[in-house]
Structures are given as C-alpha cells and as structure tokens.
mmCIF file of C-alpha atoms in Angstrom:
data_model
loop_
_atom_site.group_PDB
_atom_site.id
_atom_site.type_symbol
_atom_site.label_atom_id
_atom_site.label_comp_id
_atom_site.label_asym_id
_atom_site.label_seq_id
_atom_site.Cartn_x
_atom_site.Cartn_y
_atom_site.Cartn_z
ATOM 1 C CA MET A 80 131.262 -40.637 -77.693
ATOM 2 C CA ALA A 81 133.163 -38.340 -78.049
ATOM 3 C CA HIS A 82 136.124 -39.850 -79.266
ATOM 4 C CA MET A 83 133.698 -41.895 -81.363
ATOM 5 C CA LYS A 84 132.217 -37.996 -83.289
ATOM 6 C CA LYS A 85 135.778 -37.218 -83.469
ATOM 7 C CA ILE A 86 136.940 -40.410 -85.670
ATOM 8 C CA ILE A 87 133.647 -40.088 -88.007
ATOM 9 C CA GLY A 88 134.245 -36.602 -88.392
ATOM 10 C CA TRP A 89 137.660 -36.752 -89.418
ATOM 11 C CA THR A 90 137.329 -39.302 -91.432
ATOM 12 C CA ALA A 91 134.155 -37.384 -92.530
ATOM 13 C CA ILE A 92 136.550 -34.585 -93.644
ATOM 14 C CA ALA A 93 139.432 -37.199 -95.736
ATOM 15 C CA LEU A 94 135.922 -38.259 -96.909
ATOM 16 C CA PHE A 95 134.945 -34.898 -97.885
ATOM 17 C CA ALA A 96 138.200 -34.138 -98.913
ATOM 18 C CA ALA A 97 138.756 -37.468 -101.603
ATOM 19 C CA THR A 98 135.240 -36.131 -102.801
ATOM 20 C CA LEU A 99 135.742 -32.564 -103.514
ATOM 21 C CA ALA A 100 138.765 -33.306 -105.444
ATOM 22 C CA GLY A 101 136.879 -36.478 -107.611
ATOM 23 C CA ILE A 102 134.566 -33.871 -108.961
ATOM 24 C CA TRP A 103 137.687 -31.434 -109.688
ATOM 25 C CA VAL A 104 139.036 -33.678 -112.287
ATOM 26 C CA LEU A 105 135.649 -34.977 -113.561
ATOM 27 C CA THR A 106 135.352 -31.491 -113.848
ATOM 28 C CA GLU A 107 138.639 -30.830 -115.925
ATOM 29 C CA GLN A 108 138.127 -33.260 -118.496
ATOM 30 C CA ASN A 109 137.364 -31.708 -121.497
ATOM 31 C CA ALA A 110 134.071 -32.689 -123.714
ATOM 32 C CA VAL A 111 135.047 -35.765 -125.787
ATOM 33 C CA GLN A 112 136.499 -36.417 -122.416
ATOM 34 C CA THR A 113 133.520 -36.361 -120.621
ATOM 35 C CA SER A 114 131.395 -38.059 -122.909
ATOM 36 C CA LEU A 115 133.012 -40.715 -123.293
ATOM 37 C CA LEU A 116 132.823 -41.714 -120.093
ATOM 38 C CA SER A 117 128.790 -41.399 -119.971
ATOM 39 C CA GLU A 118 128.507 -42.951 -123.142
ATOM 40 C CA SER A 119 129.819 -45.958 -121.209
ATOM 41 C CA THR A 120 128.339 -45.490 -118.089
ATOM 42 C CA ALA A 121 124.709 -45.473 -119.926
ATOM 43 C CA ARG A 122 126.098 -48.716 -121.688
ATOM 44 C CA VAL A 123 126.843 -50.389 -118.096
ATOM 45 C CA VAL A 124 122.856 -48.903 -116.834
ATOM 46 C CA ALA A 125 122.237 -50.898 -120.264
ATOM 47 C CA GLY A 126 123.405 -53.321 -120.107
ATOM 48 C CA GLU A 127 125.546 -54.003 -122.498
ATOM 49 C CA THR A 128 129.280 -54.607 -122.930
ATOM 50 C CA GLN A 129 132.459 -53.926 -125.080
ATOM 51 C CA ALA A 130 132.422 -56.866 -128.284
ATOM 52 C CA GLY A 131 135.766 -57.998 -129.209
ATOM 53 C CA ASP A 132 135.431 -56.129 -131.967
ATOM 54 C CA GLY A 133 133.883 -53.061 -131.082
ATOM 55 C CA MET A 134 130.101 -53.675 -131.747
ATOM 56 C CA THR A 135 128.301 -53.486 -127.990
ATOM 57 C CA GLU A 136 126.687 -56.816 -126.868
ATOM 58 C CA SER A 137 123.771 -57.418 -124.838
ATOM 59 C CA THR A 138 124.419 -58.857 -121.664
ATOM 60 C CA ASN A 139 120.618 -59.518 -120.849
ATOM 61 C CA PRO A 140 118.579 -60.797 -123.960
ATOM 62 C CA ALA A 141 115.941 -59.344 -123.025
ATOM 63 C CA ALA A 142 117.383 -55.547 -123.176
ATOM 64 C CA SER A 143 116.823 -55.876 -127.223
ATOM 65 C CA THR A 144 113.499 -55.829 -127.087
ATOM 66 C CA VAL A 145 111.849 -52.885 -125.541
ATOM 67 C CA GLN A 146 111.204 -54.469 -121.338
ATOM 68 C CA PRO A 147 108.001 -53.213 -119.526
ATOM 69 C CA GLY A 148 107.452 -52.332 -116.617
ATOM 70 C CA ARG A 149 109.195 -49.540 -114.722
ATOM 71 C CA LEU A 150 112.292 -50.640 -114.223
ATOM 72 C CA ALA A 151 112.888 -50.183 -118.296
ATOM 73 C CA SER A 152 111.634 -47.148 -118.248
ATOM 74 C CA ILE A 153 113.833 -45.858 -115.230
ATOM 75 C CA ARG A 154 116.847 -48.173 -116.335
ATOM 76 C CA MET A 155 116.281 -46.157 -120.582
ATOM 77 C CA TRP A 156 116.268 -42.536 -118.369
ATOM 78 C CA VAL A 157 118.847 -43.107 -116.559
ATOM 79 C CA GLY A 158 121.325 -43.934 -119.721
ATOM 80 C CA ALA A 159 119.703 -41.107 -121.577
ATOM 81 C CA ASN A 160 120.575 -39.012 -118.528
ATOM 82 C CA VAL A 161 123.286 -40.279 -117.072
ATOM 83 C CA ARG A 162 125.462 -37.507 -116.681
ATOM 84 C CA ARG A 163 122.453 -35.512 -114.859
ATOM 85 C CA VAL A 164 122.928 -39.002 -112.569
ATOM 86 C CA ALA A 165 125.932 -38.701 -111.725
ATOM 87 C CA HIS A 166 125.587 -35.317 -110.605
ATOM 88 C CA THR A 167 122.545 -36.295 -107.678
ATOM 89 C CA VAL A 168 125.285 -38.515 -106.780
ATOM 90 C CA GLU A 169 128.097 -37.019 -106.454
ATOM 91 C CA PHE A 170 126.957 -34.263 -104.678
ATOM 92 C CA PHE A 171 124.897 -36.503 -102.288
ATOM 93 C CA PHE A 172 128.293 -37.405 -101.611
ATOM 94 C CA VAL A 173 129.159 -33.426 -101.004
ATOM 95 C CA GLY A 174 126.100 -33.547 -98.579
ATOM 96 C CA LEU A 175 126.954 -36.194 -96.604
ATOM 97 C CA PHE A 176 130.303 -35.586 -95.648
ATOM 98 C CA ALA A 177 129.321 -32.047 -94.860
ATOM 99 C CA SER A 178 126.421 -33.002 -92.852
ATOM 100 C CA VAL A 179 128.446 -35.385 -90.422
ATOM 101 C CA ILE A 180 131.178 -33.473 -90.423
ATOM 102 C CA VAL A 181 128.717 -30.168 -88.939
ATOM 103 C CA VAL A 182 127.094 -33.122 -86.633
ATOM 104 C CA CYS A 183 130.273 -35.093 -85.571
ATOM 105 C CA PHE A 184 131.798 -31.306 -84.327
ATOM 106 C CA SER A 185 128.995 -29.033 -83.381
ATOM 107 C CA ARG A 186 129.301 -27.641 -79.826
ATOM 108 C CA ARG A 187 126.462 -27.223 -78.838
ATOM 109 C CA PRO A 188 123.009 -28.923 -79.389
ATOM 110 C CA TRP A 189 122.039 -27.231 -82.667
ATOM 111 C CA SER A 190 119.058 -27.384 -83.711
ATOM 112 C CA VAL A 191 118.544 -29.763 -87.118
ATOM 113 C CA CYS A 192 117.643 -26.220 -89.034
ATOM 114 C CA SER A 193 119.856 -24.520 -87.563
ATOM 115 C CA ARG A 194 122.413 -27.184 -88.829
ATOM 116 C CA CYS A 195 120.475 -27.179 -92.073
ATOM 117 C CA VAL A 196 121.313 -23.499 -93.190
ATOM 118 C CA PRO A 197 124.856 -24.090 -93.639
ATOM 119 C CA VAL A 198 125.219 -26.780 -94.594
ATOM 120 C CA PHE A 199 122.973 -26.527 -97.850
ATOM 121 C CA LEU A 200 124.794 -22.871 -98.034
ATOM 122 C CA PHE A 201 128.114 -24.474 -98.406
ATOM 123 C CA CYS A 202 126.866 -27.602 -100.874
ATOM 124 C CA ALA A 203 125.404 -24.636 -102.762
ATOM 125 C CA ALA A 204 128.502 -22.629 -103.333
ATOM 126 C CA CYS A 205 130.367 -25.817 -104.032
ATOM 127 C CA SER A 206 127.815 -27.173 -106.634
ATOM 128 C CA VAL A 207 128.000 -23.395 -108.689
ATOM 129 C CA GLY A 208 131.860 -23.443 -107.668
ATOM 130 C CA ASP A 209 131.994 -26.798 -109.623
ATOM 131 C CA GLN A 210 129.361 -24.911 -112.786
ATOM 132 C CA VAL A 211 132.089 -21.933 -113.136
ATOM 133 C CA HIS A 212 134.680 -24.218 -113.261
ATOM 134 C CA LYS A 213 132.968 -25.788 -116.272
ATOM 135 C CA ILE A 214 133.276 -22.344 -117.949
ATOM 136 C CA PHE A 215 137.397 -22.347 -117.722
ATOM 137 C CA VAL A 216 138.155 -25.722 -119.540
ATOM 138 C CA PRO A 217 137.199 -26.242 -122.699
ATOM 139 C CA GLY A 218 133.945 -27.493 -124.784
ATOM 140 C CA ARG A 219 132.225 -27.360 -120.887
ATOM 141 C CA HIS A 220 129.496 -24.561 -120.128
ATOM 142 C CA PHE A 221 127.999 -23.378 -117.416
ATOM 143 C CA ASP A 222 124.850 -25.752 -117.174
ATOM 144 C CA VAL A 223 122.085 -24.764 -114.342
ATOM 145 C CA ILE A 224 120.300 -27.679 -114.831
ATOM 146 C CA ASP A 225 122.900 -29.314 -112.551
ATOM 147 C CA LEU A 226 122.599 -27.546 -110.232
ATOM 148 C CA GLY A 227 119.323 -28.544 -109.656
ATOM 149 C CA PHE A 228 120.796 -32.091 -110.081
ATOM 150 C CA ASP A 229 123.059 -31.060 -107.462
ATOM 151 C CA ALA A 230 120.979 -30.032 -104.981
ATOM 152 C CA ALA A 231 118.615 -33.289 -105.195
ATOM 153 C CA GLY A 232 121.706 -34.764 -104.066
ATOM 154 C CA TYR A 233 122.807 -32.754 -101.342
ATOM 155 C CA VAL A 234 119.547 -32.316 -99.709
ATOM 156 C CA THR A 235 118.626 -35.482 -99.942
ATOM 157 C CA ALA A 236 121.901 -36.315 -97.800
ATOM 158 C CA MET A 237 121.638 -33.954 -95.466
ATOM 159 C CA LEU A 238 118.627 -34.160 -95.002
ATOM 160 C CA LEU A 239 119.032 -37.700 -94.086
ATOM 161 C CA VAL A 240 121.945 -37.042 -91.511
ATOM 162 C CA LEU A 241 120.540 -34.441 -89.936
ATOM 163 C CA LEU A 242 117.383 -37.202 -89.051
ATOM 164 C CA ALA A 243 120.298 -39.730 -88.428
ATOM 165 C CA ALA A 244 121.576 -37.306 -85.626
ATOM 166 C CA ALA A 245 118.037 -35.765 -84.156
ATOM 167 C CA LEU A 246 116.971 -40.176 -84.059
ATOM 168 C CA VAL A 247 120.181 -40.310 -82.197
ATOM 169 C CA ARG A 248 120.154 -37.540 -80.351
ATOM 170 C CA HIS A 249 116.295 -38.112 -78.979
ATOM 171 C CA VAL A 250 117.754 -42.152 -78.488
ATOM 172 C CA THR A 251 120.864 -41.755 -75.885
ATOM 173 C CA ARG A 252 119.352 -38.936 -74.094
ATOM 174 C CA PRO A 253 119.048 -39.847 -70.161
ATOM 175 C CA ILE A 254 115.767 -40.664 -68.919
ATOM 176 C CA GLY A 255 113.755 -37.267 -67.900
ATOM 177 C CA ALA A 256 115.737 -35.196 -70.048
ATOM 178 C CA HIS A 257 112.582 -34.416 -72.002
ATOM 179 C CA ALA A 258 110.557 -32.625 -68.670
ATOM 180 C CA ARG A 259 113.575 -30.003 -68.043
ATOM 181 C CA ARG A 260 112.885 -28.438 -70.590
#
C-alpha cells in the first residue's frame, strides 16, 4: 500500500507541475490571444463549427433556435462565461493534484481538517499568483472575480480527494481499530 501511495504521489507531482505550466502558458497570452481562444471555445460549447468560408455553422440543427430546458440555459451561460469556467477547471486540477500529494506523502494520519488548511492556502496562493502574473502581461489585468471561480475549482477538488482519502482510511483500517481510540 505504501509503495502504491508513493507512485500515485509522484505521478500527482508531475501532473501538478504540468498543470501549473499550462496555467502559466495560458496566462502569458495577450488579450487578443485569450479572447480568440475564449471565442473558439464558446463556439464549441454552443455546438458550432467553422465553415470553409469563415462563417460558423451549427452542428446541432436545434441550436439555431432557442432551445427550451435547463441544458440550453446552462450551455448559454457556459458559452458566455467560458473564461470564468476555464478558471474553475484549471484550478480544479490544481486542487486535485495538491490534495493527492498531501494525502500520499503524509507520514502521520492527519485529520481531514488539518489537511484542508494547508492545501487551501497553497491553492489560494497559486490563484493569487496567477492574477498577479496577469498584471505583467500586456492587455491583461488582475480580476478579483476570477479568484472566486478558482476557489470553486480547487475547493471542490480538495474536498473530493480528502473525502475519498478519509473513506479509504476508514474502510482499510483493521477490524476493531475504532474501539481502541
């Protein structure tokens, strides 16, 4: 079990580094590049493709009309807020890998709460660092609202990982271990 935890932990470190590098590259985009990426992603979310003549065409025949229902309104919101949603997704992975690293390399059986605080603070520092980085990129700026979207991602991931770790710890403990406390 300990060997498997180390393998998972080192894999999480590599993926964590790759995630931060990806966020760095995206943050280095100037305002025009980030807008173009957002627009193309919004078109994909809306179900549109680029036609040969530069015009967009819908891959979904119903997309040209207003679609009733909850799914249509969610797709419209995501399409309109694609950069904000991207922040949530990016920082979900930051929180996921940071939490897995803490769980895998903890030497003592920490409580779930004592694991949450350092992971939360570290992810928050990464989020603020990303926003500060934007100040130095032409056409970009520090956006306080993005911090909330970042937090939604890393807090969700952190809680999922730490809950899973607590469940695994509970299931794998020896029979009668709860009576010895």
